[in-house]
Coordinates of C-alpha atoms and ligand atoms in Angstrom, one line a residue:
X159 CA 53.3 96.9 78.7
X160 CA 51.9 97.2 82.3
X161 CA 52.4 94.0 84.2
X162 CA 49.5 92.6 86.1
X163 CA 50.0 92.4 89.9
X164 CA 52.3 89.5 90.6
X165 CA 49.8 87.7 92.9
X166 CA 47.2 87.8 90.2
X167 CA 49.3 85.8 87.7
X168 CA 48.3 82.2 87.1
X169 CA 51.7 80.8 87.8
X170 CA 52.0 82.7 91.1
X171 CA 48.7 81.3 92.2
X172 CA 49.7 77.8 91.1
X173 CA 52.9 78.2 93.1
X174 CA 51.1 79.4 96.1
X175 CA 49.0 76.3 96.0
X176 CA 52.0 74.1 95.4
X177 CA 53.8 75.8 98.3
X178 CA 51.1 74.6 100.8
X179 CA 52.4 71.1 100.2
X180 CA 56.0 72.0 99.7
X181 CA 56.1 73.7 103.1
X182 CA 55.5 70.3 104.7
X183 CA 58.5 68.6 102.9
X184 CA 61.6 67.7 104.7
X185 CA 64.8 67.8 102.5
X186 CA 66.1 64.6 104.2
X187 CA 63.1 62.9 102.7
X188 CA 63.6 64.4 99.3
X189 CA 67.2 63.2 99.3
X190 CA 66.2 59.7 100.5
X191 CA 63.5 59.4 97.9
X192 CA 65.7 60.4 94.9
X193 CA 69.3 59.1 94.7
X194 CA 69.8 61.4 91.7
X195 CA 68.8 64.5 93.4
X196 CA 72.3 66.1 93.3
X197 CA 72.7 65.4 89.5
X198 CA 69.1 66.5 88.9
X199 CA 69.5 69.8 90.7
X200 CA 72.9 70.9 89.8
X201 CA 74.4 72.5 86.7
X202 CA 77.4 74.4 85.4
X203 CA 78.4 77.3 83.1
X204 CA 81.4 79.7 82.6
X205 CA 83.6 77.8 85.1
X206 CA 81.0 77.8 87.8
X207 CA 79.2 74.8 89.2
X208 CA 75.9 75.3 91.0
X209 CA 74.4 72.7 93.4
X210 CA 70.9 73.8 94.2
X211 CA 69.7 70.4 95.4
X212 CA 69.6 71.4 99.1
X213 CA 66.5 73.5 98.6
X214 CA 62.9 72.7 99.5
X215 CA 61.8 72.1 95.9
X216 CA 61.1 69.5 93.3
X217 CA 60.6 69.3 89.6
X218 CA 57.1 70.7 89.8
X219 CA 58.4 73.7 91.8
X220 CA 60.9 74.5 89.2
X221 CA 58.5 74.1 86.4
X222 CA 56.1 76.5 88.0
X223 CA 58.9 79.0 88.8
X224 CA 60.1 78.9 85.2
X225 CA 56.5 79.4 84.1
X226 CA 56.3 82.4 86.3
X227 CA 59.5 83.8 84.8
X228 CA 58.0 83.4 81.3
X229 CA 54.7 84.9 82.4
X230 CA 56.6 88.0 83.7
X231 CA 58.3 88.3 80.3
X232 CA 61.8 87.5 81.5
X233 CA 63.2 86.6 78.1
X234 CA 61.9 89.8 76.4
X235 CA 63.2 91.9 79.3
X236 CA 66.6 90.2 79.2
X237 CA 66.9 90.8 75.4
X238 CA 65.8 94.3 75.9
X239 CA 68.6 94.9 78.4
X240 CA 71.2 93.3 76.1
X241 CA 69.9 95.4 73.2
X242 CA 70.4 98.7 74.9
X243 CA 66.8 99.5 75.4
X244 CA 66.1 102.1 78.0
X245 CA 64.9 99.7 80.6
X246 CA 65.9 102.1 83.5
X247 CA 62.6 103.9 83.0
X248 CA 62.8 106.3 85.9
X249 CA 66.2 107.7 84.6
X250 CA 65.4 107.1 81.0
X251 CA 68.7 105.2 80.5
X252 CA 69.9 102.0 79.0
X253 CA 71.5 99.4 81.2
X254 CA 74.6 98.1 79.5
X255 CA 77.2 96.8 81.9
X256 CA 77.1 93.7 79.7
X257 CA 78.4 95.7 76.8
X258 CA 81.5 96.6 78.8
X259 CA 82.7 93.0 78.7
X260 CA 81.7 92.3 75.1
X261 CA 84.7 91.6 72.9
X262 CA 86.0 94.2 70.5
X263 CA 84.0 94.4 67.3
X264 CA 80.7 93.4 68.9
X265 CA 78.1 95.9 67.5
X266 CA 75.7 97.8 69.7
X267 CA 74.2 101.2 68.9
X268 CA 72.8 103.3 71.7
X269 CA 71.2 106.7 70.9
X270 CA 72.8 106.6 67.5
X271 CA 76.3 105.9 68.9
X272 CA 78.3 102.7 68.3
X273 CA 79.3 101.9 71.9
X274 CA 81.7 99.0 71.4
X275 CA 84.2 101.3 69.7
X276 CA 83.9 103.9 72.6
X277 CA 84.3 101.1 75.2
X278 CA 87.4 99.7 73.6
X279 CA 88.9 103.1 73.1
X280 CA 88.7 103.7 76.8
X281 CA 90.1 100.1 77.5
X282 CA 93.1 100.9 75.2
X283 CA 93.8 104.1 77.3
X284 CA 93.4 101.9 80.6
X285 CA 96.0 99.6 79.1
X286 CA 98.4 102.3 78.1
X287 CA 98.2 104.0 81.5
X288 CA 98.3 100.9 83.7
X289 CA 101.2 99.5 81.7
X290 CA 103.1 102.7 82.3
X291 CA 102.4 102.8 86.0
X292 CA 103.2 99.1 86.5
X293 CA 106.4 99.2 84.4
X294 CA 107.7 102.2 86.4
X295 CA 107.7 104.3 83.3
X296 CA 105.0 106.7 84.8
X297 CA 106.9 108.7 87.4
X298 CA 105.9 110.9 90.3
X299 CA 106.9 114.5 90.2
X300 CA 110.3 113.9 91.8
X301 CA 111.1 111.1 89.3
X302 CA 110.3 108.1 91.4
X303 CA 108.0 105.3 90.3
X304 CA 104.5 105.0 91.8
X305 CA 104.3 102.6 94.9
X306 CA 101.0 103.4 96.3
X307 CA 97.5 103.9 94.7
X308 CA 94.7 105.4 96.7
X309 CA 91.2 105.0 95.2
X310 CA 88.8 107.6 96.4
X311 CA 85.2 106.6 95.7
X312 CA 82.1 105.2 97.5
X313 CA 79.4 102.8 96.8
X314 CA 79.9 101.3 93.4
X315 CA 83.0 103.4 92.9
X316 CA 84.6 101.6 95.8
X317 CA 83.0 98.3 96.6
X318 CA 83.7 96.6 93.3
X319 CA 87.3 97.6 92.7
X320 CA 88.1 96.9 96.4
X321 CA 86.5 93.5 96.4
X322 CA 88.1 92.4 93.2
X323 CA 91.6 93.7 94.1
X324 CA 91.4 91.7 97.3
X325 CA 90.1 88.7 95.6
X326 CA 92.8 88.7 93.0
X327 CA 95.7 89.6 95.3
X328 CA 97.7 86.6 94.1
X329 CA 97.8 88.2 90.6
X330 CA 98.9 91.6 92.0
X331 CA 102.0 93.6 91.2
X332 CA 104.5 93.3 94.0
X333 CA 105.5 97.0 94.0
X334 CA 102.0 98.5 94.1
X335 CA 100.2 98.9 97.4
X336 CA 96.4 99.5 97.0
X337 CA 94.4 101.7 99.4
X338 CA 90.7 102.5 99.2
X339 CA 89.2 105.5 100.9
X340 CA 85.4 105.7 100.8
X341 CA 84.0 107.0 104.1
X342 CA 83.6 110.7 104.8
X343 CA 84.7 109.8 108.3
X344 CA 88.2 111.4 108.3
X345 CA 89.6 108.4 110.1
X346 CA 89.5 106.6 106.7
X347 CA 91.5 109.2 104.8
X348 CA 93.8 109.7 107.8
X349 CA 94.6 106.0 107.9
X350 CA 95.5 106.0 104.2
X351 CA 97.5 109.1 104.2
X352 CA 99.5 107.9 107.1
X353 CA 100.8 105.1 105.0
X354 CA 101.7 106.9 101.8
X355 CA 104.4 109.1 100.4
X356 CA 103.3 112.1 98.2
X357 CA 106.2 111.6 95.9
X358 CA 105.1 108.1 95.0
X359 CA 101.4 108.0 95.4
X360 CA 98.8 108.1 92.7
X361 CA 95.2 109.1 93.6
X362 CA 92.3 107.9 91.6
X363 CA 89.1 110.0 92.1
X364 CA 86.4 107.6 91.1
X365 CA 82.8 109.0 90.9
X366 CA 80.3 108.4 88.2
X367 CA 78.6 111.7 88.9
X368 CA 81.6 113.6 90.4
X369 CA 79.1 115.2 92.8
X370 CA 78.9 112.6 95.6
X371 CA 79.5 114.5 98.8
X372 CA 81.8 112.0 100.5
X373 CA 84.1 111.5 97.5
X374 CA 84.3 115.2 96.8
X375 CA 85.3 115.9 100.4
X376 CA 87.9 113.1 100.4
X377 CA 89.2 114.2 97.0
X378 CA 89.7 117.8 98.2
X379 CA 91.4 116.6 101.4
X380 CA 93.8 114.5 99.4
X381 CA 94.5 117.3 97.0
X382 CA 95.2 119.8 99.9
X383 CA 97.5 117.2 101.6
X384 CA 99.3 116.6 98.3
X385 CA 99.8 120.3 97.7
X386 CA 101.4 120.7 101.2
X387 CA 104.2 118.5 99.8
X388 CA 104.3 119.3 96.1
X389 CA 103.8 122.2 93.7
X390 CA 100.5 122.7 91.8
X391 CA 102.0 121.5 88.5
X392 CA 102.8 118.1 90.1
X393 CA 99.1 117.3 90.3
X394 CA 98.9 115.9 86.8
X395 CA 101.4 113.1 87.8
X396 CA 99.5 112.2 90.9
X397 CA 95.7 112.7 90.3
X398 CA 93.6 110.9 87.8
X399 CA 89.8 110.7 87.6
X400 CA 87.2 108.1 86.5
X401 CA 83.8 109.7 85.8
X402 CA 81.1 110.5 83.4
X403 CA 81.3 114.2 84.3
X404 CA 84.2 116.0 82.3
X405 CA 83.2 119.5 83.4
X406 CA 83.3 118.6 87.1
X407 CA 86.7 117.1 86.7
X408 CA 88.1 120.2 85.1
X409 CA 86.6 122.3 87.8
X410 CA 88.3 120.1 90.4
X411 CA 91.6 120.8 88.7
X412 CA 92.3 117.3 87.1
X413 CA 93.7 117.4 83.6
X414 CA 91.1 116.0 81.2
X415 CA 93.9 114.0 79.7
X416 CA 94.0 112.1 83.0
X417 CA 90.3 111.3 83.0
X418 CA 89.0 107.9 82.1
X419 CA 85.3 108.3 81.0
X420 CA 82.4 105.9 81.2
X421 CA 78.8 106.4 80.4
X422 CA 75.4 107.1 82.0
X423 CA 74.2 103.6 81.0
X424 CA 76.6 102.0 83.5
X425 CA 75.0 102.0 86.9
X426 CA 77.4 102.6 89.8
X427 CA 76.9 99.1 91.3
X428 CA 77.6 97.6 87.8
X429 CA 80.6 99.7 87.1
X430 CA 83.6 97.6 88.0
X431 CA 83.8 96.5 84.4
X432 CA 84.3 100.1 83.3
X433 CA 87.2 102.4 84.0
X434 CA 86.0 102.3 87.6
X435 CA 87.9 99.0 87.5
X436 CA 91.2 101.0 87.0
X437 CA 92.5 100.0 90.4
X438 CA 92.0 96.3 89.3
X439 CA 93.9 96.8 86.1
X440 CA 96.7 98.6 88.0
X441 CA 96.9 95.8 90.6
X442 CA 96.7 92.7 88.3
X443 CA 97.7 94.2 85.0
X444 CA 95.6 94.7 81.9
X445 CA 95.8 91.1 80.6
X446 CA 94.2 89.7 83.8
X447 CA 91.7 92.6 83.8
X448 CA 90.6 91.4 80.2
X449 CA 90.3 87.8 81.6
X450 CA 88.1 89.2 84.3
X451 CA 85.9 90.9 81.6
X452 CA 86.0 87.7 79.5
X453 CA 84.8 85.6 82.4
X454 CA 81.8 87.8 82.9
X455 CA 81.1 87.8 79.1
X456 CA 81.0 84.1 79.1
X457 CA 78.4 84.1 81.8
X458 CA 76.5 86.8 79.9
X459 CA 76.4 84.6 76.9
X460 CA 75.1 81.7 79.1
X461 CA 72.4 83.9 80.6
X462 CA 71.4 85.2 77.1
X463 CA 71.2 81.8 75.4
X464 CA 70.7 78.9 77.9
X465 CA 67.2 77.7 78.4
X466 CA 65.7 79.0 81.6
X467 CA 65.6 75.5 83.0
X468 CA 69.4 75.4 82.9
X469 CA 70.1 79.0 83.2
X470 CA 72.2 79.5 86.4
X471 CA 71.4 83.1 87.2
X472 CA 67.7 82.4 86.4
X473 CA 67.7 79.4 88.7
X474 CA 69.4 81.2 91.5
X475 CA 66.9 84.0 91.2
X476 CA 63.8 81.8 91.1
X477 CA 64.9 79.7 94.0
X478 CA 65.7 83.0 95.9
X479 CA 62.2 84.2 95.0
X480 CA 60.7 80.9 96.2
X481 CA 62.5 81.1 99.6
X482 CA 61.5 84.7 100.0
X483 CA 57.9 84.5 98.9
X484 CA 56.7 81.1 100.0
X485 CA 59.1 80.0 102.7
X486 CA 59.1 83.4 104.4
X487 CA 62.9 83.9 104.3
X488 CA 63.6 87.6 105.0
X489 CA 67.3 87.5 104.6
X490 CA 70.0 85.6 102.7
X491 CA 73.4 84.9 104.1
X492 CA 76.5 84.7 101.7
X493 CA 79.3 82.5 103.0
X494 CA 82.4 82.6 100.8
X495 CA 84.7 79.8 102.0
X496 CA 87.6 81.7 100.5
X497 CA 89.3 84.4 102.6
X498 CA 90.1 86.4 99.4
X499 CA 86.4 86.9 98.9
X500 CA 86.1 88.7 102.2
X501 CA 84.5 91.7 100.7
X502 CA 82.1 89.8 98.4
X503 CA 79.2 89.8 100.8
X504 CA 79.5 93.6 101.2
X505 CA 79.7 93.9 97.4
X506 CA 76.5 91.8 97.0
X507 CA 74.7 93.9 99.6
X508 CA 74.9 97.0 97.3
X509 CA 74.3 95.0 94.1
X510 CA 71.2 93.3 95.4
X511 CA 69.7 95.6 98.0
X512 CA 70.3 99.0 96.1
X513 CA 68.8 97.2 93.0
X514 CA 65.8 95.4 94.4
X515 CA 65.2 97.2 97.7
X516 CA 62.0 98.7 96.1
X517 CA 58.4 98.8 97.0
X518 CA 56.7 100.1 93.8
X519 CA 56.7 98.5 90.3
X520 CA 58.1 100.2 87.3
X521 CA 54.7 101.8 86.8
X522 CA 54.6 103.2 90.3
X523 CA 52.1 100.7 91.7
X524 CA 52.7 99.0 95.1
X525 CA 54.4 95.6 94.7
X526 CA 52.0 93.2 96.2
X527 CA 54.6 90.8 97.7
X528 CA 57.7 91.2 99.8
X529 CA 60.7 92.1 97.6
X530 CA 64.5 92.0 98.2
X531 CA 65.6 90.1 101.3
X532 CA 68.4 91.5 103.4
X533 CA 71.8 90.2 102.2
X534 CA 74.6 89.7 104.7
X535 CA 77.5 87.4 105.4
X536 CA 81.1 86.7 106.3
X537 CA 83.7 84.3 105.2
X538 CA 83.7 80.7 106.3
X539 CA 84.9 79.4 108.6
X540 CA 84.8 82.6 110.6
X541 CA 81.1 83.0 110.5
X542 CA 80.6 79.5 111.9
X543 CA 82.1 80.7 115.1
X544 CA 80.0 83.8 115.3
X545 CA 76.5 83.7 113.9
X546 CA 75.9 80.3 112.5
X547 CA 74.3 79.4 115.8
X548 CA 71.3 81.5 114.8
X549 CA 71.3 79.9 111.3
X550 CA 71.2 76.4 112.8
X551 CA 68.8 76.9 115.6
X552 CA 67.3 80.4 115.5
X553 CA 63.6 80.9 114.9
X554 CA 64.1 82.4 111.3
X555 CA 65.1 80.4 108.4
X556 CA 68.0 82.0 106.4
X557 CA 69.0 80.5 103.1
X558 CA 72.7 80.4 102.5
X559 CA 74.9 80.6 99.4
X560 CA 78.2 78.8 100.0
X561 CA 81.0 79.7 97.6
X562 CA 84.2 77.9 97.3
X563 CA 87.2 77.1 95.1
X564 CA 88.3 73.5 94.7
X565 CA 92.0 74.4 94.5
X566 CA 93.6 77.1 96.6
X567 CA 96.2 79.7 95.6
X568 CA 98.6 78.5 98.3
X569 CA 100.3 75.2 99.0
X570 CA 98.9 74.5 102.5
X571 CA 96.8 71.6 101.4
X572 CA 95.8 70.6 104.8
X573 CA 94.2 74.1 105.3
X574 CA 92.3 73.7 102.1
X575 CA 91.0 70.3 103.0
X576 CA 89.8 71.6 106.3
X577 CA 88.1 74.6 104.7
X578 CA 86.2 72.5 102.2
X579 CA 85.2 69.9 104.8
X580 CA 83.7 72.7 106.8
X581 CA 81.9 74.2 103.9
X582 CA 80.3 70.9 102.8
X583 CA 79.6 69.9 106.5
X584 CA 77.6 73.1 107.1
X585 CA 75.4 72.7 104.1
X586 CA 74.8 69.1 105.1
X587 CA 74.0 70.2 108.7
X588 CA 71.6 72.9 107.5
X589 CA 69.8 70.4 105.3
X590 CA 69.7 67.4 107.6
X591 CA 69.6 68.9 111.0
X592 CA 69.6 66.5 114.0
X593 CA 66.4 64.9 115.2
X594 CA 65.4 64.5 118.9
X595 CA 65.6 60.7 118.3
X596 CA 69.3 61.1 117.0
X597 CA 70.2 63.3 119.9
X598 CA 68.7 60.9 122.5
X599 CA 70.6 58.0 120.9
X600 CA 73.9 60.0 121.1
X601 CA 73.3 60.9 124.7
X602 CA 72.4 57.4 125.7
X603 CA 75.6 56.2 124.0
X604 CA 77.5 58.7 126.2
X605 CA 75.9 57.0 129.2
X606 CA 73.8 60.0 130.4
X607 CA 71.0 59.4 132.9
X608 CA 67.5 59.5 131.4
X609 CA 66.5 62.7 133.1
X610 CA 69.6 64.4 131.9
X611 CA 68.9 63.2 128.3
X612 CA 65.4 64.7 128.4
X613 CA 66.7 68.0 129.8
X614 CA 69.4 68.4 127.1
X615 CA 67.5 66.9 124.1
X616 CA 65.7 70.1 123.0
X617 CA 68.9 72.2 123.3
X618 CA 70.9 69.7 121.1
X619 CA 68.1 69.2 118.4
X620 CA 68.6 70.9 115.0
X621 CA 65.5 71.4 113.0
X622 CA 67.5 71.2 109.7
X623 CA 65.5 71.6 106.4
X624 CA 67.3 74.9 105.9
X625 CA 68.0 75.8 102.2
X626 CA 71.3 76.4 100.7
X627 CA 73.1 76.7 97.3
X628 CA 76.7 75.8 96.8
X629 CA 78.7 77.4 94.1
X630 CA 82.1 75.8 93.2
X631 CA 84.8 76.8 90.9
X632 CA 88.1 75.2 90.1
X633 CA 90.1 78.2 91.3
X634 CA 89.4 81.7 92.0
X635 CA 90.9 83.4 88.9
X636 CA 90.2 86.7 87.2
X637 CA 87.9 84.8 84.8
X638 CA 85.9 82.8 87.4
X639 CA 85.6 85.9 89.6
X640 CA 84.2 87.8 86.6
X641 CA 81.7 85.0 85.9
X642 CA 80.7 84.8 89.6
X643 CA 79.9 88.6 89.8
X644 CA 78.0 88.4 86.5
X645 CA 76.0 85.4 87.9
X646 CA 74.8 87.5 90.8
X647 CA 74.2 90.6 88.6
X648 CA 71.8 88.6 86.4
X649 CA 70.2 86.9 89.4
X650 CA 69.4 90.4 90.7
X651 CA 68.0 91.3 87.3
X652 CA 65.8 88.3 87.1
X653 CA 64.3 88.9 90.6
X654 CA 63.7 92.6 89.6
X655 CA 61.7 91.2 86.6
X656 CA 59.6 88.9 88.7
X657 CA 58.7 91.7 91.2
X658 CA 58.5 94.2 88.2
X659 CA 60.7 96.8 89.9
X660 CA 63.3 99.0 88.3
X661 CA 66.5 97.4 89.4
X662 CA 68.6 100.2 88.1
X663 CA 67.6 103.3 90.0
X664 CA 68.3 104.1 93.7
X665 CA 66.0 107.0 94.8
X666 CA 65.9 105.6 98.3
X667 CA 69.4 107.0 99.0
X668 CA 68.4 110.6 98.3
X669 CA 66.4 111.7 101.3
X670 CA 69.3 111.1 103.7
X671 CA 71.7 113.0 101.5
X672 CA 69.5 116.0 101.5
X673 CA 68.9 116.0 105.3
X674 CA 72.7 115.5 105.9
X675 CA 73.5 118.6 103.9
X676 CA 71.0 120.6 106.0
X677 CA 72.4 119.2 109.3
X678 CA 76.0 119.7 108.2
X679 CA 75.3 123.4 107.8
X680 CA 73.7 123.5 111.2
X681 CA 76.6 121.8 112.8
X682 CA 78.9 124.2 111.1
X683 CA 77.1 127.0 112.9
X684 CA 74.3 128.2 110.6
X685 CA 71.2 129.0 112.5
X686 CA 69.2 125.8 113.1
X687 CA 65.6 126.3 111.8
X688 CA 64.5 124.0 114.7
X689 CA 62.4 122.0 112.3
X690 CA 63.6 118.6 113.2
X691 CA 62.0 116.3 115.7
X692 CA 63.1 116.5 119.3
X693 CA 65.5 113.5 118.9
X694 CA 67.4 115.0 115.9
X695 CA 67.4 118.5 117.5
X696 CA 68.8 116.9 120.8
X697 CA 71.5 115.0 118.9
X698 CA 72.6 118.1 117.0
X699 CA 72.7 120.1 120.2
X700 CA 74.9 117.5 121.9
X701 CA 77.3 117.4 119.0
X702 CA 77.5 121.2 118.8
X703 CA 78.3 121.3 122.6
X704 CA 81.1 118.9 122.0
X705 CA 82.8 120.8 119.2
Ligands
LIG1392 O1 74.1 107.3 96.6 C1 74.2 106.0 96.0 C2 75.1 106.0 94.9 O2 74.6 106.8 93.9 C3 75.4 104.6 94.4 O3 74.4 104.1 93.5 C4 76.8 104.8 93.8 O4 77.4 103.6 93.5 C5 77.4 105.7 94.8 O5 76.4 106.5 95.3 C6 78.6 106.5 94.3 O6 78.2 107.4 93.2 P1 79.2 108.1 92.3 O7 80.1 107.1 91.6 O8 78.5 109.0 91.4 O9 80.2 108.9 93.3

């Protein structure tokens, strides 16, 4: 059913009216007026605790936001996704990353095919293979165990496994060193190959389509490098593939017995739960990989069954929408206060921006509001000493998501205390700010002259009233990490429903790919048709002159 334009809905209009007042609120006052604000605006599920009290909202705001979600048909759309309906309407595909983490025996039929059995058959193969590599039973062609694994993939075939392997490094096998090559820039492959030995290296070529130009070029380079050191029949001990495209894998020369399949209903940026997670299972072992899936499944169940008012991904999404739409926040900054989540902001960039960076609805009509904000970030405390200045005193308001584990995976307790203190201090500072009156009082206490106080006060004043969420978990484990990723996946889904965009296609990346092919041929010496603009022609000419 075609959705009416978002701005025409009754709940959107009620929210717009409500926002006129809400814009004048100071969070300091909201906290002062309600001693229970933290309890009221926090909740937990699947090992994750969400504090959303430091946002410019009240009970009425949430009520209207939930009303909007209902008016946009969130519950029906959510159920359609879980049921395997083809909600990716521009590619005519189901969207079933949730099925990848459902326990064995769950039933789900897509296009007449029972998918749970297929999923678990592949998981069984992942277990057999990863057990063999980890135990040292799987040998390289000269009889040595594997020591290095190079995952060759890009986008979803890189960001997910790379982020998770780093996040779970405390669970990793001590013998296996993990490398990730994604960029077509030869410096990436060059750096990886410089660290590995062809006798003991396993290459995983990971590509849903097995046509992605960067991955294909990197895979060919790795293959050629390997064959400089080993005979052709050694390839089977050193190259495996993860893909949906069996024919292309055969053509590349990888034994189909070494292929781990997945399905077109798994979007690239939602694929770490499939065999694309092979590097994760190799690094941490199949048992922990299953815990990772189970953590995500627990969050799925929460998303599927919890009332919208207590539904963590829904709340995150609605608050994000509120900030974007009514408080004019054009970007969101992600601050994991956990060094092992270093790649999490980059992972979320693809998840969120490739999903909801859209400007037309599922029916091809222009979306009549702004859509996905830019997502960016860096681990705390490092970000504090780089760009937090802008977050505190810049002219734009950027909502923050703080993410932290209450217990570390190390024994340096003083470090962890300092880390958490910084995390909580930042959200407090963003919320409260520091008024001119407070600044003047401080400067007076320091004994500064009146004139100096007036000169410095504007520079030392913090507007505050800057929204943030804080997500806490007991520890960063395979299970809580699984839940955390699923939380953001479903948040992305809910926002897509509100904007009525298809969150599961990515046509916007195609144009650049086509043009790059053309220019690559020109750089390689084919006659330039001269059809570019003068800037592009000039850049091509300069590059050719340098070759
Ligand atoms: O071009 C974008 C994209 O299709 C992403 O959506 C995807 O994750 C990435 O490229 C890699 O695709 P593949 O796994 O097919 O190589």
